[in-house]
């Protein structure tokens, strides 16, 4: 083992910008000692294209200028080193885009949902302020008669509105303090900068600004409407200002229509994400994920410098694991399926050789014997790797069904020879015979289609870093962790075992972001629907109260209760019908933004659109039902007594 000197200590929560997992130690690429025999360090291996560079541009230098300079360098290297640099270039992009680019769309969608809920809530408040101003009509008229100017009345009502908004914002901050902790627990760990989610000065300032702005904007119109009074009629009759007709009634109806339209957009978006998540959860991975224990094992090149050392280690370790009580099978693979890692190589076809740079490429997996038995991947043709496939035996390879059908269409792939761009030393890649064809597996992501893949034996391409997979006979696969650690220590007590988890955790992590997006948007949509229902109920209840005399006259003249009920409900549903038309147009536009977040469902899925329209109509009917029922039961004598 090589000793290392600690030269610095980073802050406790430091995370390198592009790293995907927690890291405890950092060293330079030049000091990397993890490579086995035949695998040069990244500073020497010109064919290694997995290094990511980070730099800070000089002041005044644009991304385009830097990209042009790097492309020139890459072109020069391609000419100097055609064997390793042909068709390879450099892609330059801002670090922020690299870190949050894949979550940017989701953030925009969620921010849009927040804005929609805010607008719906404010529309409700504006309607309440309009109704309250009508109730205070005599008071406002009296103030005007005593000399209060219209501006003074507007200022008073606007002050009340802003005060209500400020109190609401304060209450919202108290809820946010509690909700932030719950949000962090619910946020998938693979979303960048989770630790930055907190209530800081910028959040407090933004909340204050939004509270004041909404108080002014949504309180101004009701205040202005309320200040427009007819002193004679108001003071003489003591009636409430405005009634339910005219421009005030249209304004109230318009606010309700806006609520319904916005709620419809949110509900359709949430419905699409829920459907997408449900279908993603039903995707077949191609292997059996239950009762699988996984772990990462790293053999330092300083202790295992030669290929024979690596092969010997696993030849001792794997039989010990397989012999454990409760273990059905065990093997290794690199990279592990659904672990966000991938390994791609080009390959040559013995029957149709091509020059380097023009060859086809495919993902490659390095596996030990019994891998397909361990993970439950079916063998379609030929055989799998066994103890006869050694470092000195004939080079072999296994491909999946898609590889066979794509590159050997109409032929039997077994027996064909290809040369993957992997070798266990400095020699050129060897031609390998395809000895078997296995089922397709979703290695990279549940969202992507199956890809052509090849499997190479670890006994011929030894890797110091690999993942252990154990098929257990017990339901709780994690219960065997201690036993596996003990067997590893029995072979070499200095080898660490890390990232121990059941394979279902990787599937859960793949579903974490879609689940989180669907959950948040569903909460916003449900909140919007509830607020909209309250808004419809409030407007219809206010309308019934304002029209009590009219309803009493209708009943006195012989109108049936059912006709009164239909009258009120019909008015509500007419508003909803217009709102649905507007909302559908908005949904068609908004769901285009969701395309990159959807899986297995179109952005304009007719089933989702139809179901949500029915849901909104049903909720609107229920919201109007109580006021309509109350109107139908009005006593005409009581109603007319006030005339």
Short mmCIF file of C-alpha atoms in Angstrom, two decimals, residues 143 205 323 361-362 402 456 516:
data_model
loop_
_atom_site.label_atom_id
_atom_site.label_comp_id
_atom_site.label_asym_id
_atom_site.label_seq_id
_atom_site.Cartn_x
_atom_site.Cartn_y
_atom_site.Cartn_z
CA UNK A 143 -67.75 58.08 4.86
CA UNK A 205 -37.41 39.19 1.01
CA UNK A 323 -21.46 -21.11 0.32
CA UNK A 361 -20.33 1.00 -30.59
CA UNK A 362 -22.23 -0.74 -27.80
CA UNK A 402 -30.99 -6.69 -29.46
CA UNK A 456 -17.13 -9.96 -21.30
CA UNK A 516 -41.32 13.61 -6.48
#
